[in-house]
Short mmCIF file of C-alpha atoms and ligand atoms in Angstrom, two decimals:
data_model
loop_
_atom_site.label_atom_id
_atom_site.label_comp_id
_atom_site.label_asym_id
_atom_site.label_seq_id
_atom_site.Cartn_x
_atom_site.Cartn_y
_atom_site.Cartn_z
CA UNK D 1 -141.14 161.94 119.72
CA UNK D 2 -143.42 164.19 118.10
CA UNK D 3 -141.94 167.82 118.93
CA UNK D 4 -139.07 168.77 116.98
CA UNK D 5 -136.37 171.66 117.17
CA UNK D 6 -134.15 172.56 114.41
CA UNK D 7 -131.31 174.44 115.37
CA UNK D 8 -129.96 176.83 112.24
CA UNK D 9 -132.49 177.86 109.20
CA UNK D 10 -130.42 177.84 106.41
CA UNK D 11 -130.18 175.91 103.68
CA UNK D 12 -130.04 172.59 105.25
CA UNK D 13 -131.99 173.25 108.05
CA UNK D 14 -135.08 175.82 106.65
CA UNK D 15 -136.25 172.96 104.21
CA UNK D 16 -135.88 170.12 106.65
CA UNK D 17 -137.92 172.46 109.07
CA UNK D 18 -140.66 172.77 106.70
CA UNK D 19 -140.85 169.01 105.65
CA UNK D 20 -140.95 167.60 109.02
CA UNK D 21 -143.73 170.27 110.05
CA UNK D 22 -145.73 168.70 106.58
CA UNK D 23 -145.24 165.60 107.64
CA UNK D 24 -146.92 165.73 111.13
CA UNK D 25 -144.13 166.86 113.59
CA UNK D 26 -144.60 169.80 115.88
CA UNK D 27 -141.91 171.95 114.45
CA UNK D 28 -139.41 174.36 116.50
CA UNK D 29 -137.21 176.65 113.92
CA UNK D 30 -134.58 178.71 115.54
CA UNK D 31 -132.13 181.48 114.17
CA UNK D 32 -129.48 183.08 115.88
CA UNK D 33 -130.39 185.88 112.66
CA UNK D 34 -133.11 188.35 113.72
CA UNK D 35 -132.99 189.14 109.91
CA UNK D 36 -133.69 185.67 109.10
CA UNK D 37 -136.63 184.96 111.50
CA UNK D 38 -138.18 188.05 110.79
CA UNK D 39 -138.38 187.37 106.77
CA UNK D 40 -139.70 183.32 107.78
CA UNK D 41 -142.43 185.79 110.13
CA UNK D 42 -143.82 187.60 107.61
CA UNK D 43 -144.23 184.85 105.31
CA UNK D 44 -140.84 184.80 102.93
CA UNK D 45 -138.07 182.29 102.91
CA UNK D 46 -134.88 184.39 102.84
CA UNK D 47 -132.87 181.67 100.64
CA UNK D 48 -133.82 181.15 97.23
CA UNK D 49 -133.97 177.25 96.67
CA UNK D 50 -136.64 175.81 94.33
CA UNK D 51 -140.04 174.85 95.30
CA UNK D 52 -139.16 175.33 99.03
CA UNK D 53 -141.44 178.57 99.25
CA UNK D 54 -144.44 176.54 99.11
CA UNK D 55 -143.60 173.58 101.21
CA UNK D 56 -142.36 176.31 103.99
CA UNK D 57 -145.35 178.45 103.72
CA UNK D 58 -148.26 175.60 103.83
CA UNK D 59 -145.73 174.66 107.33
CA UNK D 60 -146.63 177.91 107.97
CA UNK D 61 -150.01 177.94 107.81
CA UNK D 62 -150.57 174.55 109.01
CA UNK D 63 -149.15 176.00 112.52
CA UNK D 64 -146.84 172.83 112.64
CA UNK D 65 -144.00 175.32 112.04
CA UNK D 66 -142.72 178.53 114.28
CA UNK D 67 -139.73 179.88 114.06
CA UNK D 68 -138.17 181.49 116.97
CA UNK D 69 -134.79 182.89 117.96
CA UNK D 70 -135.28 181.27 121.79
CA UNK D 71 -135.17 177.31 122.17
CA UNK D 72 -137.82 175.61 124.03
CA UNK D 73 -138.18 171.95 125.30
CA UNK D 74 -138.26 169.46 122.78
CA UNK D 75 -138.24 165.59 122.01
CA UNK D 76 -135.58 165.79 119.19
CA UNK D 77 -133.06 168.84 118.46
CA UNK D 78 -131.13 168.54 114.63
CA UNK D 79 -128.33 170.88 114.46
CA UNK D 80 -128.32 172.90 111.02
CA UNK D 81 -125.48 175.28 111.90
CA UNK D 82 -122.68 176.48 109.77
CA UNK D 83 -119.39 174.43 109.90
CA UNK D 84 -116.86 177.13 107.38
CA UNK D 85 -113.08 176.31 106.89
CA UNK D 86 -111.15 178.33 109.26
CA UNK D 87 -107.84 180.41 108.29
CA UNK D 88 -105.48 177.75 109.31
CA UNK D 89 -108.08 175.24 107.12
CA UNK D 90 -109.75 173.08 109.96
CA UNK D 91 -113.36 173.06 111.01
CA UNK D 92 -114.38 176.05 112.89
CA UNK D 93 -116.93 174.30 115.20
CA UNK D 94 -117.78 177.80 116.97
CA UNK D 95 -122.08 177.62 115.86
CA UNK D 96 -121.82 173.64 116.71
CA UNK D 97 -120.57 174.40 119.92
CA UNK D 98 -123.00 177.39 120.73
CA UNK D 99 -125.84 175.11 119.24
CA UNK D 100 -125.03 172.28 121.20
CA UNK D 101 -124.89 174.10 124.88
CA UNK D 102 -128.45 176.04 123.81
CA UNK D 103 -129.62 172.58 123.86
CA UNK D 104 -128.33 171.58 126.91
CA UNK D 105 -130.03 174.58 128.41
CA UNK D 106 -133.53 172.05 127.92
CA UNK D 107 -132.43 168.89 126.95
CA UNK D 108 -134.02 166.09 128.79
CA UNK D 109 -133.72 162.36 129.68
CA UNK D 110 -134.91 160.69 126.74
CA UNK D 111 -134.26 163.17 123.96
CA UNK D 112 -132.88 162.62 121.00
CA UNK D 113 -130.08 164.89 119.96
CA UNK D 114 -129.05 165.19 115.89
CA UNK D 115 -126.00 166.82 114.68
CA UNK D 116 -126.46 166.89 110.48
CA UNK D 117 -123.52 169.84 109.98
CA UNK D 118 -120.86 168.47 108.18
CA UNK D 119 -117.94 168.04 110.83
CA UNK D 120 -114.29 166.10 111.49
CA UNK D 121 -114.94 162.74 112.89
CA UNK D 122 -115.49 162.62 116.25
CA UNK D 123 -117.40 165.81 116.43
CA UNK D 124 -120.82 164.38 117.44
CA UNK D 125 -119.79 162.84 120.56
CA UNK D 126 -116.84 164.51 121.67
CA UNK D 127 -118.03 168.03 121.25
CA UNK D 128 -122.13 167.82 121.28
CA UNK D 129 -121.86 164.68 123.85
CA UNK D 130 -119.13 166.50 125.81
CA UNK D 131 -121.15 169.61 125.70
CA UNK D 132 -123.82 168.17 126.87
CA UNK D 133 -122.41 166.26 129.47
CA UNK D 134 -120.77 169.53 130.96
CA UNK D 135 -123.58 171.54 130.65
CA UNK D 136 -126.38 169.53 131.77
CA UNK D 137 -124.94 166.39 133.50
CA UNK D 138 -126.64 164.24 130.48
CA UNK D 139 -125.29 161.55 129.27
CA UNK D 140 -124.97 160.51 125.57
CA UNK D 141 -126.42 157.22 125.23
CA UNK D 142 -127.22 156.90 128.44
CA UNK D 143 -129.45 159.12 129.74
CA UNK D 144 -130.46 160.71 125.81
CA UNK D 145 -130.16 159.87 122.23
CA UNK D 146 -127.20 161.15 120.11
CA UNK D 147 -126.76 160.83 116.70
CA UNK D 148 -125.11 161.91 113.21
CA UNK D 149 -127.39 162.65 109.95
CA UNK D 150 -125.11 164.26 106.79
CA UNK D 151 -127.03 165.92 104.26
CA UNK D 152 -125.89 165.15 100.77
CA UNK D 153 -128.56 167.15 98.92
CA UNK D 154 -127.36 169.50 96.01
CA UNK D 155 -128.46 173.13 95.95
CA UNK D 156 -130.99 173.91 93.13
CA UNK D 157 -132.06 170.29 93.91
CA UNK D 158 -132.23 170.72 97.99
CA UNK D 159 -136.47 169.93 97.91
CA UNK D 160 -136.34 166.71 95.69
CA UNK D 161 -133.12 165.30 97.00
CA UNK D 162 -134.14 165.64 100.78
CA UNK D 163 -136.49 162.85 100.19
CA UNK D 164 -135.34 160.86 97.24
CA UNK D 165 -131.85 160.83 98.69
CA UNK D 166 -130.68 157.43 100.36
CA UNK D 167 -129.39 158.22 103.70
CA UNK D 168 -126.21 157.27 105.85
CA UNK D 169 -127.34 157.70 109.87
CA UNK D 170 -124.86 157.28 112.54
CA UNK D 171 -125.66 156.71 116.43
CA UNK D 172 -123.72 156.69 119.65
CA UNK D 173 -125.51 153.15 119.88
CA UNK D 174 -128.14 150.98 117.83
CA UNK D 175 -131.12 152.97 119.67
CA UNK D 176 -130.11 156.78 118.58
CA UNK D 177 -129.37 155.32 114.87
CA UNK D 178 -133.35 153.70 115.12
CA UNK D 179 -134.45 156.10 117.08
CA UNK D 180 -133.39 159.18 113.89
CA UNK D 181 -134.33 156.73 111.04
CA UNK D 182 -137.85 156.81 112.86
CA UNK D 183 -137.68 160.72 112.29
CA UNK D 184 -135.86 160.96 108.87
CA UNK D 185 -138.15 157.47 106.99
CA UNK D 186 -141.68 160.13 108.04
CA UNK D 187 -140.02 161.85 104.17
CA UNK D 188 -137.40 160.03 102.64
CA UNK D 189 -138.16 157.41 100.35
CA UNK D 190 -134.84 156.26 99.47
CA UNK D 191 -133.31 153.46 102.14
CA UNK D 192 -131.69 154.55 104.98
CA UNK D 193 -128.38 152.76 106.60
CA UNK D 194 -127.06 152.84 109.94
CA UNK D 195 -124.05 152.54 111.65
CA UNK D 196 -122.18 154.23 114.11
CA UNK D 197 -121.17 158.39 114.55
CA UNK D 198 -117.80 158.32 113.05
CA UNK D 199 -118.47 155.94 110.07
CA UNK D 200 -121.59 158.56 109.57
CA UNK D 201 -119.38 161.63 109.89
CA UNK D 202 -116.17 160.27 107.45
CA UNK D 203 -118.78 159.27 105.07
CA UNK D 204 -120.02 162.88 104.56
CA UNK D 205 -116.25 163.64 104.32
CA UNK D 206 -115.45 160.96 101.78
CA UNK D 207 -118.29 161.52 99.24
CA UNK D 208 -116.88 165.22 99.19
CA UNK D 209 -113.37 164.16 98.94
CA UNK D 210 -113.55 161.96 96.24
CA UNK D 211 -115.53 164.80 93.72
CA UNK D 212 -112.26 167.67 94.48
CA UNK D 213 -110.13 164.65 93.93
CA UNK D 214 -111.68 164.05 90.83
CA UNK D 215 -111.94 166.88 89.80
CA UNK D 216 -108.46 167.84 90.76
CA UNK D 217 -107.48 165.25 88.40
CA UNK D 218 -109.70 167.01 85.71
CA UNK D 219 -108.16 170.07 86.40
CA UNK D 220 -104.52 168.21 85.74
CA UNK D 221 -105.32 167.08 82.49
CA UNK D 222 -106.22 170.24 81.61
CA UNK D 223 -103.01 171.65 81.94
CA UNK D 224 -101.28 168.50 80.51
CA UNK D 225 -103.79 168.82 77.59
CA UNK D 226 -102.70 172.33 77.42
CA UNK D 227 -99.19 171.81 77.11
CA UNK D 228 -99.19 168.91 74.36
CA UNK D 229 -102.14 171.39 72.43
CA UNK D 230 -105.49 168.51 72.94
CA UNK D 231 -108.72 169.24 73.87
CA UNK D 232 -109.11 168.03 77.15
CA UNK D 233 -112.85 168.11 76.43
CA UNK D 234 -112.73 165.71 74.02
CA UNK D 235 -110.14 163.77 75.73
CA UNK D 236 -112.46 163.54 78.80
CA UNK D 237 -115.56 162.42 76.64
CA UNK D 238 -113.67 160.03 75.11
CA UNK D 239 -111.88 159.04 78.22
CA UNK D 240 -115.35 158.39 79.92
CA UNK D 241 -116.85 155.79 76.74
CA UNK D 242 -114.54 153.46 78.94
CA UNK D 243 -117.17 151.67 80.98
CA UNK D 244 -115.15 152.23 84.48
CA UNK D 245 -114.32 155.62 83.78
CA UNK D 246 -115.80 158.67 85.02
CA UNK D 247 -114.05 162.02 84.41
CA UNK D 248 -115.33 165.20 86.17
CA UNK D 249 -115.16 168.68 84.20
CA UNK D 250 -112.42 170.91 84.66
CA UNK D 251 -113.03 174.62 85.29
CA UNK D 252 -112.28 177.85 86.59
CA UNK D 253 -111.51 176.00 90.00
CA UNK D 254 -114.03 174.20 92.56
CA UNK D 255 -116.75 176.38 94.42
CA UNK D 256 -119.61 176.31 97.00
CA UNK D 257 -119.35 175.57 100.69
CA UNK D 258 -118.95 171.84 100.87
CA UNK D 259 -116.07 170.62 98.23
CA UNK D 260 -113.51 172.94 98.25
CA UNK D 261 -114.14 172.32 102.15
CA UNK D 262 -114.65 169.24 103.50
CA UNK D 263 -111.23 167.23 102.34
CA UNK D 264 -109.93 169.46 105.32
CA UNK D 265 -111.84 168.56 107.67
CA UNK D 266 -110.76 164.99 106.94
CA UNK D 267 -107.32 165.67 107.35
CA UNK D 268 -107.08 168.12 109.97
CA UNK D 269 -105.94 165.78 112.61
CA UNK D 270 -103.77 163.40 111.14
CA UNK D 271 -100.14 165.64 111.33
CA UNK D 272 -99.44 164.51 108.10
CA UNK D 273 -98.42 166.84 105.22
CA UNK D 274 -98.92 166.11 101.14
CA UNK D 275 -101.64 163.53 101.37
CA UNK D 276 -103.11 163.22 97.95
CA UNK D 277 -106.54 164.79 98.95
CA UNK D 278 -104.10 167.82 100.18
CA UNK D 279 -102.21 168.12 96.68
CA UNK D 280 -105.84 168.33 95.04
CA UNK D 281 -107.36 171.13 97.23
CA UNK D 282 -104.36 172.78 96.17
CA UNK D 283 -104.68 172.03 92.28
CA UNK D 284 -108.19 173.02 92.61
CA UNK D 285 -107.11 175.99 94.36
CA UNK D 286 -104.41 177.26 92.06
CA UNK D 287 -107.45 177.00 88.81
CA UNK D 288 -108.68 180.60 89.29
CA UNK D 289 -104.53 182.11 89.80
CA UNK D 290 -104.22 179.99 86.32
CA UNK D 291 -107.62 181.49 84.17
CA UNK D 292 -106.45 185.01 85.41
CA UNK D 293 -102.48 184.79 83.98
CA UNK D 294 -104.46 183.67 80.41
CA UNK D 295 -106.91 186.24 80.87
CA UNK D 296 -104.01 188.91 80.98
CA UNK D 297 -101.88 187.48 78.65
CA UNK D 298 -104.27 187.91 76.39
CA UNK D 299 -106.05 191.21 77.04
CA UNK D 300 -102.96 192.95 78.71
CA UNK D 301 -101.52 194.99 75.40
CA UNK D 302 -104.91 196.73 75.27
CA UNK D 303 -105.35 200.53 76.79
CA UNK D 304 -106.93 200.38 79.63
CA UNK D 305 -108.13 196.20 79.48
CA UNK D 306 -111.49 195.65 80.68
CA UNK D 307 -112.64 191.86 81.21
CA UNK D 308 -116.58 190.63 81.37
CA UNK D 309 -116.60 187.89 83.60
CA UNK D 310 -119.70 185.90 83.25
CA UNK D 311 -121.10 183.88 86.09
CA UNK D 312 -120.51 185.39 90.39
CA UNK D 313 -122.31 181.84 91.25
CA UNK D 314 -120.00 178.98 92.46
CA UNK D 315 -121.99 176.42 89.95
CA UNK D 316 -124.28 176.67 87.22
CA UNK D 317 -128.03 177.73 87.54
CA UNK D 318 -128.12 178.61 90.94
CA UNK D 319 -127.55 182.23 92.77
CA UNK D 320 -125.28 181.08 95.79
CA UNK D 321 -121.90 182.82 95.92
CA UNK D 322 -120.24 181.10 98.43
CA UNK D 323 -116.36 180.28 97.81
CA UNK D 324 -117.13 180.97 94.38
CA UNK D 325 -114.12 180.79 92.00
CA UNK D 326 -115.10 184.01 90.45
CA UNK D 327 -114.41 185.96 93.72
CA UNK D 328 -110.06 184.72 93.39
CA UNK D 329 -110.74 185.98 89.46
CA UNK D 330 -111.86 189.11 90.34
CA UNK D 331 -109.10 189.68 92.85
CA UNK D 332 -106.14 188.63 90.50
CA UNK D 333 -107.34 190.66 87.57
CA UNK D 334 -107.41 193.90 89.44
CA UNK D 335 -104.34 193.08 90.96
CA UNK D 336 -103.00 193.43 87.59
CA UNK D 337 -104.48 196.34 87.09
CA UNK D 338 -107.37 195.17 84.28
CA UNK D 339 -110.99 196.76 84.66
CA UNK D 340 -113.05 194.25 86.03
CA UNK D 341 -116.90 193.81 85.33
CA UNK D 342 -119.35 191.12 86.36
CA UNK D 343 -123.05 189.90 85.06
CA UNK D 344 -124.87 187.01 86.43
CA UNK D 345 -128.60 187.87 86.94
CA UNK D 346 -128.88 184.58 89.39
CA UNK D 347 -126.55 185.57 91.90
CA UNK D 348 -127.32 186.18 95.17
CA UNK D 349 -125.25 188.26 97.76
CA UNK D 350 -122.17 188.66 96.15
CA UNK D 351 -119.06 190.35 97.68
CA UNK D 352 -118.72 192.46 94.29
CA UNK D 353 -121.00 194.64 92.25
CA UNK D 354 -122.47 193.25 89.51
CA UNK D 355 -123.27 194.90 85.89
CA UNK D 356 -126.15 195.15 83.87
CA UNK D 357 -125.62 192.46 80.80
CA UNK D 358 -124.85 196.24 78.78
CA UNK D 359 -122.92 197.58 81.24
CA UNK D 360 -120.56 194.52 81.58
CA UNK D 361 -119.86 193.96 78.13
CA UNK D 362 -119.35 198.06 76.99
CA UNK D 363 -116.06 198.05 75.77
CA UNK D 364 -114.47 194.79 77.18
CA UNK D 365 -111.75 192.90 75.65
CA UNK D 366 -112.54 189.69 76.47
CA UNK D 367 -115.82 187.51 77.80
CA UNK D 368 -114.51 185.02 80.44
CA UNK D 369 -116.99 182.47 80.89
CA UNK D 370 -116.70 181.35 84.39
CA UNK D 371 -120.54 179.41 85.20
CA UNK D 372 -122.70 177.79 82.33
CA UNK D 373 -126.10 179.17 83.64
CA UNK D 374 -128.91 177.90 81.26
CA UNK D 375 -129.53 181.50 80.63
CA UNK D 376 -126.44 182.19 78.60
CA UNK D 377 -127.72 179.98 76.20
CA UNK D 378 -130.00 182.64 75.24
CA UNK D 379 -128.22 185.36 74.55
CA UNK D 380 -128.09 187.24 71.42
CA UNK D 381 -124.01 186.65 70.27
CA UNK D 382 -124.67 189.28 67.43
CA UNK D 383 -125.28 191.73 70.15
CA UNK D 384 -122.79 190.60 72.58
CA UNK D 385 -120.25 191.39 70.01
CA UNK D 386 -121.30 194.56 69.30
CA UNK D 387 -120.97 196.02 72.43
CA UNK D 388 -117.37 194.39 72.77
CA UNK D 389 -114.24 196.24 72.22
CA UNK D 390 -112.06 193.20 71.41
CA UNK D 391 -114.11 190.20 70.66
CA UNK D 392 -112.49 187.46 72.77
CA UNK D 393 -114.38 184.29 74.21
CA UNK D 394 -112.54 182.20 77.28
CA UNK D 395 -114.26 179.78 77.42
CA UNK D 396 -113.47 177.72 80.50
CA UNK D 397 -116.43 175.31 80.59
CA UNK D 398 -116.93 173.95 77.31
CA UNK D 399 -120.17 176.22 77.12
CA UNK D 400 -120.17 177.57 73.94
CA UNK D 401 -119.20 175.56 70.52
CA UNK D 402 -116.04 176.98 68.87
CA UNK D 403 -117.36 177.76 65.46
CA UNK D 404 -120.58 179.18 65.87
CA UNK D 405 -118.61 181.70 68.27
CA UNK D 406 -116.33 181.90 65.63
CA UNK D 407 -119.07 182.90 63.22
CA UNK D 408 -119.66 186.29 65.02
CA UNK D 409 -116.13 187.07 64.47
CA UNK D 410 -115.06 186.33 68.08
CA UNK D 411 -111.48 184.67 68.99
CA UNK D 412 -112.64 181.48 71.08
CA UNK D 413 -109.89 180.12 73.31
CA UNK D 414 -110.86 177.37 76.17
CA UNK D 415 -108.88 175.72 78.92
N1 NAD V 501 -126.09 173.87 101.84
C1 NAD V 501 -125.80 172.66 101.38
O1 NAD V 501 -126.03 172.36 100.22
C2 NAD V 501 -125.23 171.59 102.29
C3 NAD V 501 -125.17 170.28 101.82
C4 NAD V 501 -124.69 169.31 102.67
C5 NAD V 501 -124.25 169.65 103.94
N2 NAD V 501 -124.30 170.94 104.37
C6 NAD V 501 -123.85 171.25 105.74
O2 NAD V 501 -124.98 171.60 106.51
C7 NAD V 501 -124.60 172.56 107.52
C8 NAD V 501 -125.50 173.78 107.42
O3 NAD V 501 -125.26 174.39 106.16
P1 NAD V 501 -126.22 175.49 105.53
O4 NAD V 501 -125.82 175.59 104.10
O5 NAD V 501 -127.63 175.20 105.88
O6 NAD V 501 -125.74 176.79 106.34
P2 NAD V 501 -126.40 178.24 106.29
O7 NAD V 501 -125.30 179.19 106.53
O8 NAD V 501 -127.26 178.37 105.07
O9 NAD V 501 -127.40 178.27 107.54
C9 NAD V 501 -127.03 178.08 108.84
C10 NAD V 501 -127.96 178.90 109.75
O10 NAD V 501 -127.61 178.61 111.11
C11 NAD V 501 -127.75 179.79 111.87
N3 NAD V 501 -127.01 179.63 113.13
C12 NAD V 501 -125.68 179.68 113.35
N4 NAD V 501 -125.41 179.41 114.64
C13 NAD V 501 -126.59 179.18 115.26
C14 NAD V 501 -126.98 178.84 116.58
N5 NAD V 501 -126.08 178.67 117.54
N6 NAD V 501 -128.29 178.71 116.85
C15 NAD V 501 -129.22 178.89 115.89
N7 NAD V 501 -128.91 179.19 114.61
C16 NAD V 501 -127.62 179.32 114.29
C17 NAD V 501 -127.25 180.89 110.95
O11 NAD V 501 -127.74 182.15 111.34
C18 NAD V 501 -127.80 180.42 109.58
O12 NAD V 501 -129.06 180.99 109.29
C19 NAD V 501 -123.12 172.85 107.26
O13 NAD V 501 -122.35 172.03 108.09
C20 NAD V 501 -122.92 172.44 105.82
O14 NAD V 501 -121.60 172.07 105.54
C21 NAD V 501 -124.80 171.92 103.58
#
């Protein structure tokens, strides 16, 4: 098995690319994007993700990686591919599904075939198998090797937790699980466990599910705190001296393209309505609708209220804007008719316009911190104020301390 194709070049799949190449495969990269695979062409990665510039460029220059928009014949083939939440909240398995029968354009007896997008149970053999089967008369477990491989890296962290991750690998039988450990253990030096597709696939699901449902509970307390007048902060550090206890922060609501997602996934098929892990999405949900009301409430006597939202990102020191919280903030504050301005110098494609640090704060009523980037720790409060109509601080991650803020004559308030 030494020639490998990646299917998807994206966050998951761009670094894995470039590792396998340094570690002695013969390394395939495909993109549906023509943007994408022209940027890897001349050179630049087109997501920003520590230290993965250098890994993919020596790939580069080693020759062990291409990239390529056409598939070729190959040993092994790892899906990368999108899986988003679709309107009516299930899996849209539309780039699995086109993945999966590009494959079976060249798949051979003997391949092995790895699905690592984060999908329902029963995705990797129904769908890819199925596909397969239809497509090329192949046989999953049979006549090829099939097999599931969830990522569970974190984004800022994607380069160091690829290989110091421990790994969960599921296969159609005992041969496809070996068979992708053999691929996987040539970088990761954490242990890696097998078992079989769907344990593989609900794992993914679970270790999602149980952060929103934590943090759904964080979120809770918030309010309760809110309504009997505690500090939920304090009641969560407390809370979590307890040596069994282990309290997520609450916060503006729960971002990025894997939480707020995944708990569907795991319930999409079960025709049952209020689980728990539903309730939660929905508490989680409902944060942003709840920051906005306070926001107003407190800005909405002003002429003309303008609110600096700081922070597009969906987490703190990283630029990715996907399901970000922010975006729902944005959207409710206009609604109500309050001028709206943005600054995060990390983010990275965001749906809205973002201001110049200057620009954002001119005249605003209120600074809603929404992401504790590093970088706010650095600014100049003495200046921040000046610029501010109305000095209000929201503070809804705990980011600043009360009476320092205090001390430049701000009003701090916090969740
Ligand atoms: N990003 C993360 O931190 C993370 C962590 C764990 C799991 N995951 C899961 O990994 C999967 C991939 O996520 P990502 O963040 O890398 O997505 P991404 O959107 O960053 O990248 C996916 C890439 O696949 C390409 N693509 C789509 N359909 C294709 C096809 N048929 N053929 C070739 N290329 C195709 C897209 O153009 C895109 O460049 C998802 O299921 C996601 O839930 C992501």
């Amino acid at each position: 098995m030494k020639k490998i194709c990646v299917v998807g070049l994206g966050y998951i799949g761009l670094p894995t690319a470039s590792i396998l190449a340094n570690n002695g495969y013969d390394v395939l990269g495909i993109d549906i994007n023509e943007k994408v695979i022209e940027k890897l062409r001349n050179g630049t990665p087109h997501i920003e993700e520590p230290d993965l510039k250098g890994i993919f460029i020596s790939a580069i220059n080693s020759g062990k990686l291409r990239v390529s928009k056409k598939i070729e014949k190959s040993d092994v083939f790892i899906i990368s591919v999108p899986t988003p939440l679709t309107e009516d909240k299930k899996a849209d398995l539309s780039y699995v599904e086109s993945a999966s029968k590009e494959i079976s354009k060249c798949i051979e007896k003997g391949n092995l075939v790895i699905l690592e997008s984060t999908s329902p149970p029963g995705t990797t053999e129904k769908l890819v198998g199925g596909i397969i089967l239809n497509s090329s008369g192949l046989k999953a477990g049979a006549d090829y090797l099939l097999s599931f491989c969830p990522e569970r890296v974190l984004p800022g962290k994607i380069m160091y937790e690829l290989v110091n991750n421990t790994r969960i690998i599921g296969g159609i039988n005992k041969e496809s699980a070996i068979k992708a450990r053999e691929i996987y253990s040539s970088f990761v030096k954490a242990e890696i466990y097998l078992t079989d597709l769907k344990t593989a696939e609900f794992v993914k699901l679970t270790e999602n599910t149980y952060r929103d449902v934590n943090l759904a509970f964080s979120n809770e307390l918030s309010l309760i705190c809110n309504y009997y007048n505690i500090n939920v902060w304090d009641v969560i550090r407390f809370a979590n001296m307890h040596p069994r206890v282990n309290i997520l922060s609450p916060g503006p609501g729960v971002g990025g393209h894997c939480i707020p997602i995944d708990p569907w996934f795991m319930i999409q098929n079960l025709g049952r309505e209020n689980t728990l892990i539903e309730k939660c999405r929905n508490i989680n949900n409902e944060m942003p609708f709840i920051i906005s009301r306070k926001v107003v409430e407190l800005i909405k006597d002003k002429k003309s209220p303008k609110a600096t939202l700081f922070g597009a990102s969906y987490k703190e020191d990283i630029g990715d804007t996907r399901e970000s919280p922010t975006v729902a903030v944005i959207k409710e504050l206009k609604k109500e008719k309050i001028n709206v301005s943005v600054y995060d110098p990390l983010a990275e494609n965001s749906k809205y316009e973002l201001s110049s640090l200057e620009d954002s704060l001119k005249g605003s009523d209120i600074l809603v911190l929404l992401v504790s980037h590093s970088i706010f720790r650095n600014l100049d409060m003495n200046y921040v104020a000046g610029l501010m109509r109305t000095r209000n601080i929201f503070d809804t991650r705990n980011f600043f301390k009360k009476d320092e803020i205090e001390g430049y004559g701000f009003k701090y308030f916090s969740l």
